Short mmCIF file of C-alpha atoms in Angstrom, two decimals:
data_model
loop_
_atom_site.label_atom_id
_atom_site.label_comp_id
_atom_site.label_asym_id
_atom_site.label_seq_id
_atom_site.Cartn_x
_atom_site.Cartn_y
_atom_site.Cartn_z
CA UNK A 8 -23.50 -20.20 -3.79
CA UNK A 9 -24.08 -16.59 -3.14
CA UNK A 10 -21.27 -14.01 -4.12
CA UNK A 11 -18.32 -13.45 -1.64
CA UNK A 12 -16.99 -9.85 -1.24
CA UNK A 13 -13.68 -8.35 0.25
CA UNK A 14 -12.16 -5.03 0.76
CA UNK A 15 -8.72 -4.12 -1.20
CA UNK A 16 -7.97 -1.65 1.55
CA UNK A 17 -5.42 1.47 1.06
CA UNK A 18 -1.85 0.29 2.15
CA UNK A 19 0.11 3.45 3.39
CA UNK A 20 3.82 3.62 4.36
CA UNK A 21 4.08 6.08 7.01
CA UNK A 22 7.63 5.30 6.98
CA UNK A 23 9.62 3.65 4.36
CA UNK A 24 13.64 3.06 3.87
CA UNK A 25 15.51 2.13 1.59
CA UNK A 26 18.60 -0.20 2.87
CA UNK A 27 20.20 -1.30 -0.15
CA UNK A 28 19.68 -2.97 -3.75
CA UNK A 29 20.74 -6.63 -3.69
CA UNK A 30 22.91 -8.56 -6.19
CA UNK A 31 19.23 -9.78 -7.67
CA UNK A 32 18.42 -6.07 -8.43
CA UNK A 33 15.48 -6.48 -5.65
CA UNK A 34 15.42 -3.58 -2.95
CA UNK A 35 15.46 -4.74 0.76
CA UNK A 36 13.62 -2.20 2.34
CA UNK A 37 12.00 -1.62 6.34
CA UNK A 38 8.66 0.46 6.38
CA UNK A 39 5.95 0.86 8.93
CA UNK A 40 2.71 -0.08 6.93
CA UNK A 41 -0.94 1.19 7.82
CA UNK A 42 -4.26 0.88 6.23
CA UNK A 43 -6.86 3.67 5.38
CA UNK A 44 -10.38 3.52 6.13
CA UNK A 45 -10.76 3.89 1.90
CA UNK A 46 -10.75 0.56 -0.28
CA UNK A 47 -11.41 -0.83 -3.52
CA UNK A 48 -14.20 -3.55 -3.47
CA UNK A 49 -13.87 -7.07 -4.91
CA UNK A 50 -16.71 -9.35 -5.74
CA UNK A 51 -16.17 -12.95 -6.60
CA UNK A 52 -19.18 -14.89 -7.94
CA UNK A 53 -18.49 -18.61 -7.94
CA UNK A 54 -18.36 -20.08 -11.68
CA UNK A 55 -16.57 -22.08 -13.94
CA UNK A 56 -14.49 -19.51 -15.65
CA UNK A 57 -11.44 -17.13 -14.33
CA UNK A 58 -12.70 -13.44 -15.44
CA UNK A 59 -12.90 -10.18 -14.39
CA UNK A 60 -15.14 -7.14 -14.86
CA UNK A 61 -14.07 -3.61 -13.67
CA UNK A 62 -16.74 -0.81 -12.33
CA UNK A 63 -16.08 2.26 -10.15
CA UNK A 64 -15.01 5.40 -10.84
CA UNK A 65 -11.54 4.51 -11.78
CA UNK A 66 -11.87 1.75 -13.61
CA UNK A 67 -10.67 3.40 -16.58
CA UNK A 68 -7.44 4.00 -15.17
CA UNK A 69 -6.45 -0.28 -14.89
CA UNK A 70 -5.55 -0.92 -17.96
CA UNK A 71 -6.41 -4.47 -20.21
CA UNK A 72 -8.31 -7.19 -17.29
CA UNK A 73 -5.89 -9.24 -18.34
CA UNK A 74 -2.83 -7.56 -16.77
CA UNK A 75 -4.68 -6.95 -13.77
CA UNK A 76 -3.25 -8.35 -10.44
CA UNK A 77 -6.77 -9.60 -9.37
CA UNK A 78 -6.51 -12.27 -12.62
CA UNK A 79 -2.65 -13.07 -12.20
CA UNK A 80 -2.93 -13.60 -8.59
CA UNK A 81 -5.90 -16.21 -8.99
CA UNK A 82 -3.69 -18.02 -11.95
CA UNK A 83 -0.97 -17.99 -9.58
CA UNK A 84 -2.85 -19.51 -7.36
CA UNK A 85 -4.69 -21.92 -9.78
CA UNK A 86 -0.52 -23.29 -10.59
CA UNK A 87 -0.77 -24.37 -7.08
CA UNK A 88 -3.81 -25.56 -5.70
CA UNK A 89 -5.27 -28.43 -8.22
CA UNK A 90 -8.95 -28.39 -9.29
CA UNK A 91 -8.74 -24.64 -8.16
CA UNK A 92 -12.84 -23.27 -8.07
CA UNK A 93 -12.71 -19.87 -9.39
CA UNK A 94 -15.52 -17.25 -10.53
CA UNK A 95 -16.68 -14.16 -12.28
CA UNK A 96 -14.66 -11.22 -10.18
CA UNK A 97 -16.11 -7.31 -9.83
CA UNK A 98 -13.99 -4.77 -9.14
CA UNK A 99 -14.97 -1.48 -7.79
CA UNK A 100 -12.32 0.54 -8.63
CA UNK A 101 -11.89 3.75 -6.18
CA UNK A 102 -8.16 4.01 -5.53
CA UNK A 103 -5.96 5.45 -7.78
CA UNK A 104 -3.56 3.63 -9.85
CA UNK A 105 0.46 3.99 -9.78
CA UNK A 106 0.03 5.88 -6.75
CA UNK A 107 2.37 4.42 -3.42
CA UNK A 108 -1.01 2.60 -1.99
CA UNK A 109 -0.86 -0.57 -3.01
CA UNK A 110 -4.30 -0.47 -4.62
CA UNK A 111 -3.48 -3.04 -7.17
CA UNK A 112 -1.65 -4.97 -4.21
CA UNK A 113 -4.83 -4.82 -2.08
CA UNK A 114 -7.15 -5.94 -4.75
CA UNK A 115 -5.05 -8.85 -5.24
CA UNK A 116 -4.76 -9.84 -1.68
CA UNK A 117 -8.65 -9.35 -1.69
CA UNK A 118 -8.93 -11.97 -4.32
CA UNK A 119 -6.83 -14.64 -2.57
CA UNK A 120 -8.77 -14.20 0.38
CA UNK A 121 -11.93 -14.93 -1.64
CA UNK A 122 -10.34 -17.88 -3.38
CA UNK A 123 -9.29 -18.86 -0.01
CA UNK A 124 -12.67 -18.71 1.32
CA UNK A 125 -14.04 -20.26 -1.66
CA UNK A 126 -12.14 -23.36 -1.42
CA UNK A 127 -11.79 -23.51 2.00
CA UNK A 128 -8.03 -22.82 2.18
CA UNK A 129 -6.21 -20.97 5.41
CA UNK A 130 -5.05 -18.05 5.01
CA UNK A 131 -1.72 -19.11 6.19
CA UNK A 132 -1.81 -21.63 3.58
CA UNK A 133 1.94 -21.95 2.30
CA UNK A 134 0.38 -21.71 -1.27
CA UNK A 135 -1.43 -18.42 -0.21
CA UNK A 136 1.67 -17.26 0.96
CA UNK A 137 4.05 -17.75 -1.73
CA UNK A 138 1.74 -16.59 -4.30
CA UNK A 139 1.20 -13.71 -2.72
CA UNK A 140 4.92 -12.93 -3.09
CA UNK A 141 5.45 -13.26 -6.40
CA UNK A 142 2.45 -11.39 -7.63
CA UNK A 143 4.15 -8.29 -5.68
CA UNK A 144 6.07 -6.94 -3.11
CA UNK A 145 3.05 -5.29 -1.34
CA UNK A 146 0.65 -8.05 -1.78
CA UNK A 147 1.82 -10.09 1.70
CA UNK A 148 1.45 -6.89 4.11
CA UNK A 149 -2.10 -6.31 1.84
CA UNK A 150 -2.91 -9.50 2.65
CA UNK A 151 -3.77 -9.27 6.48
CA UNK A 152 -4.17 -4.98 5.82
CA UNK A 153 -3.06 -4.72 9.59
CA UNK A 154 -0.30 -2.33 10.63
CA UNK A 155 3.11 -3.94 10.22
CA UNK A 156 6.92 -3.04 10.09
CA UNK A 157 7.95 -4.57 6.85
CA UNK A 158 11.11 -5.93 6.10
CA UNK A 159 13.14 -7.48 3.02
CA UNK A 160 11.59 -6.98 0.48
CA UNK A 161 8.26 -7.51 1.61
CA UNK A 162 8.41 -11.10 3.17
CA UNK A 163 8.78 -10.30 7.03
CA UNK A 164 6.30 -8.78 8.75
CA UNK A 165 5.90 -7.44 12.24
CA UNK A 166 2.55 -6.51 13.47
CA UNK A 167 2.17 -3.29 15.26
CA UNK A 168 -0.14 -2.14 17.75
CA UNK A 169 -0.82 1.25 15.95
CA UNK A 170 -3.50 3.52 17.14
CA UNK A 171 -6.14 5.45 14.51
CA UNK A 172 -4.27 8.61 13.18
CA UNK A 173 -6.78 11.00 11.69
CA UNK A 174 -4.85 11.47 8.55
CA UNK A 175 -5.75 13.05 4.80
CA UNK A 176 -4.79 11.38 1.61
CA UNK A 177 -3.80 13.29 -1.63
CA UNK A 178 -3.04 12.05 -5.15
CA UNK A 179 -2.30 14.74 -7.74
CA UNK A 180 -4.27 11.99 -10.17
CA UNK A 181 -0.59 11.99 -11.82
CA UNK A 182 0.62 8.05 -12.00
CA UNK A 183 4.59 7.57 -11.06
CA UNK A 184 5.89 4.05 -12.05
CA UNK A 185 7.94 2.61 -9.35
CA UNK A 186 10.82 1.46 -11.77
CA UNK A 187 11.32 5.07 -12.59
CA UNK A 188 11.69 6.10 -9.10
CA UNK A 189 13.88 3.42 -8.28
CA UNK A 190 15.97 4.12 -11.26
CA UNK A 191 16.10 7.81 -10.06
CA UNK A 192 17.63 6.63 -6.83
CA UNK A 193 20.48 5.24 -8.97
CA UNK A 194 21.08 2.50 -6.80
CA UNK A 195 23.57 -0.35 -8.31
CA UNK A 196 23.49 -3.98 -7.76
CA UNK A 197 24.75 -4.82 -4.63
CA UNK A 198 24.98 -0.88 -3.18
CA UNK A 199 24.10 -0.43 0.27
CA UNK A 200 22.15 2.89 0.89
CA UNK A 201 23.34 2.94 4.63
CA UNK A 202 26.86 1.26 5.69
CA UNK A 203 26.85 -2.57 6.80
CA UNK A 204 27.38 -1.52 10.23
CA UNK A 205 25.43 1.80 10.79
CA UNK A 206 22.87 0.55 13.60
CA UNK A 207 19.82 1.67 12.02
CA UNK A 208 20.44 -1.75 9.78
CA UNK A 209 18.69 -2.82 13.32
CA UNK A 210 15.18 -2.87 13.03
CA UNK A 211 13.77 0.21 14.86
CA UNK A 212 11.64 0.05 18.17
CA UNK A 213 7.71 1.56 17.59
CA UNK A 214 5.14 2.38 20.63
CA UNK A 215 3.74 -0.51 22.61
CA UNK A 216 -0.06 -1.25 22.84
CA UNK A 217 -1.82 1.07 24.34
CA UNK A 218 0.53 4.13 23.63
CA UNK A 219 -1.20 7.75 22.84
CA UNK A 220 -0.93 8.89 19.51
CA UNK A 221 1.34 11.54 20.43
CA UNK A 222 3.94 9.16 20.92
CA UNK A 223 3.30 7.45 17.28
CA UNK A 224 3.42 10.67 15.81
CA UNK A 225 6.99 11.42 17.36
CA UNK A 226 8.07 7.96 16.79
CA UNK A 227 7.52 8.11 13.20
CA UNK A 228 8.47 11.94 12.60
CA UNK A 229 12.10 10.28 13.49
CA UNK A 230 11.82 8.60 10.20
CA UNK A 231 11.77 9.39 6.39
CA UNK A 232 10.63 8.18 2.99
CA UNK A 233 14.00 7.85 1.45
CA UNK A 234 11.76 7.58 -2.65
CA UNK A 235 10.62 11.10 -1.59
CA UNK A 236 13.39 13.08 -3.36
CA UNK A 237 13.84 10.55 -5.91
CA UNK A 238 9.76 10.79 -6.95
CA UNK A 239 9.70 14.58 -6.62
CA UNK A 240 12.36 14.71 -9.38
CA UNK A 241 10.24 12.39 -11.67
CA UNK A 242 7.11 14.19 -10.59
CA UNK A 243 7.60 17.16 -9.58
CA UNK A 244 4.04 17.90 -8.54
CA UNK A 245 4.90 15.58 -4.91
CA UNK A 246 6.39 18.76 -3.85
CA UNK A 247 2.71 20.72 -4.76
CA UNK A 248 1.26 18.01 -2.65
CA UNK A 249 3.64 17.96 0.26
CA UNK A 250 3.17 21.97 0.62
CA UNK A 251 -0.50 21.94 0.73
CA UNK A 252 -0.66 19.59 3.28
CA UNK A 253 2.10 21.22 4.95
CA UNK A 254 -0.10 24.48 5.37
CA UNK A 255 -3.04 22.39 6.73
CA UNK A 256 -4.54 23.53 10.03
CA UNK A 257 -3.05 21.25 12.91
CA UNK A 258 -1.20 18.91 11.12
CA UNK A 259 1.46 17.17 12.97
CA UNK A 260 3.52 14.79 10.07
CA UNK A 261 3.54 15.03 6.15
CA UNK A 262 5.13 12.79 3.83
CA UNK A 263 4.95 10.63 0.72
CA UNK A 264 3.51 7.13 0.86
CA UNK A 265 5.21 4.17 -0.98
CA UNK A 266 6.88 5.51 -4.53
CA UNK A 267 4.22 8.13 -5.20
CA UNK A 268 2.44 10.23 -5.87
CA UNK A 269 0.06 10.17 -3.16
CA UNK A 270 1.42 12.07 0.57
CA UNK A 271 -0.43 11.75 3.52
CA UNK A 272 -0.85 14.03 6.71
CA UNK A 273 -1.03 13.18 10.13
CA UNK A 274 -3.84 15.20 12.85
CA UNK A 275 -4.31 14.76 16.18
CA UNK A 276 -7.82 15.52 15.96
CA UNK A 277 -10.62 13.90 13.24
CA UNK A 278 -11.95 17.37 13.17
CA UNK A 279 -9.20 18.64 11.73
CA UNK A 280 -8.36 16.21 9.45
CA UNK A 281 -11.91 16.08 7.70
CA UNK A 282 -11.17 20.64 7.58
CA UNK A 283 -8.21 20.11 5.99
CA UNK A 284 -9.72 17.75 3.56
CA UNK A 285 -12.65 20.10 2.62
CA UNK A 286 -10.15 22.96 1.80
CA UNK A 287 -8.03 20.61 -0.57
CA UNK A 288 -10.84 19.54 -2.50
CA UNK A 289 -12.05 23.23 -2.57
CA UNK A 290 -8.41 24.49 -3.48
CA UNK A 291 -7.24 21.77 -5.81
CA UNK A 292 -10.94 19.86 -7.42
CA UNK A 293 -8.46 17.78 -9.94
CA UNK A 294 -6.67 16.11 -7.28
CA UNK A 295 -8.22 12.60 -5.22
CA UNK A 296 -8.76 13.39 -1.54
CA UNK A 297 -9.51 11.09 1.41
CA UNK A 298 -10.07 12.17 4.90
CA UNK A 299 -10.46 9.41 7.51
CA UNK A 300 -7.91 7.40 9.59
CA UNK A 301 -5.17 5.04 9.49
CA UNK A 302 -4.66 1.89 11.49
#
């Protein structure tokens, strides 16, 4: 059988709060998701042992193969679904690690769609599903890479008709661990970050199809990254980030994806979101830049 291949696209949270820590210590959260036109890439060649090779230019920044979400998500998987066929995985690393993208989370929903396709399992399998949960909060809304508003703590999803934003990406190549920016928001078990009855415990309205990205772009300046403050005071280099693409030539929205340290900025116009990229890799050559779109 010839070798299957997937995407681990870049998941970005153009909006994320926080509402509260529950008594389990999980956070529920609600976040408008996209995904950037930049991805890892996953190669699964049918075999009769589980491993995994790693290539790209940041493969050196994963870690042991063994940790890697791409192995525990098809062992997961394997506690499930008897007689399991599995393979010889590649992965192309190109996203950075620790970084509020969900690049680990998108190269494990890669590999359960290639296990899926390998043994002929829906997508929507319940199995799929549930081990896509417990290898990580991010890995569900990674798993279909389609805009979403994502609720809980990553278990509901809402599919959103979101137009392409011409945005930039920028890690500082600095890794943030989300534990430590959770623990710098200092939230105890059980604490609600907004009150029980404040109405924005609703979940928010977003454009309809069809809307201009004008009215995105308002829509979602109206909200916040409530880990942004908490991040900047691990790493204080968010705030380096956040300026630069502040001073960007028609940029309409900048913020912090996820728990760091990448930010993104939102254009109106690809031009000027592939200018602004050129300048930041001229201005800052140590730092990862992507200029594309979101959707």
């Amino acid at each position: 059988m010839p070798a299957l291949v997937e995407e681990g696209r870049a998941k970005v949270n153009l909006t994320l709060r926080v509402v509260g820590r529950r008594v389990d210590g999980y956070h529920d959260l609600e976040s408008v998701v996209a995904f950037a036109d930049c991805a890892d890439r996953l190669t699964l060649e049918p075999g009769s042992t589980l491993s995994l090779e790693l290539a790209g230019p940041l493969a050196a920044d994963c870690g042991e193969t063994s940790d890697n979400l791409v192995i525990k998500a098809a062992r997961l998987l394997g506690e499930r679904v008897a007689d399991l066929k599995v393979g010889h995985f590649t992965l192309e690393k190109v996203l950075p690690v620790a970084a509020g993208i969900g690049g680990g989370s998108a190269d494990a929903a890669a590999a359960l769609r290639l296990l899926a396709r390998l043994n002929e399992l829906a997508i929507d399998d319940v199995r799929i599903r549930e081990v896509a949960l417990q290898a990580g909060a991010d890995v569900p809304v990674c798993l279909g890479s389609r805009a979403c508003d994502m609720t809980g703590v990553g278990e509901t999803l809402l599919p959103l008709s979101l137009p392409k934003l011409p945005c930039v990406l920028v890690n500082p190549r600095v890794p943030v661990a989300t534990k430590d920016v959770f623990n710098a928001l200092g939230l105890r078990h059980g604490e609600l970050l907004i009150g029980a009855t404040d109405v924005l415990m609703q979940t928010p309205s977003w454009p309809e199809a069809g809307c201009a990205i004008n009215e995105w772009i308002d829509a979602l300046a109206g909200g916040t990254n409530d880990l942004e403050g908490p991040a900047a005071r691990v790493e204080p280099v968010i705030r380096d980030v956040l300026a630069a693409l502040g001073a960007a030539a028609g940029v309409r929205l900048v913020r912090m994806s996820g728990s760091g340290a990448t930010c993104f900025a939102i254009f109106e116009k690809d031009a000027d979101a592939r200018a602004a990229g050129e300048k930041l890799r001229a201005d800052h050559p140590t730092w990862w830049v992507h200029a594309g779109s979101l959707s």
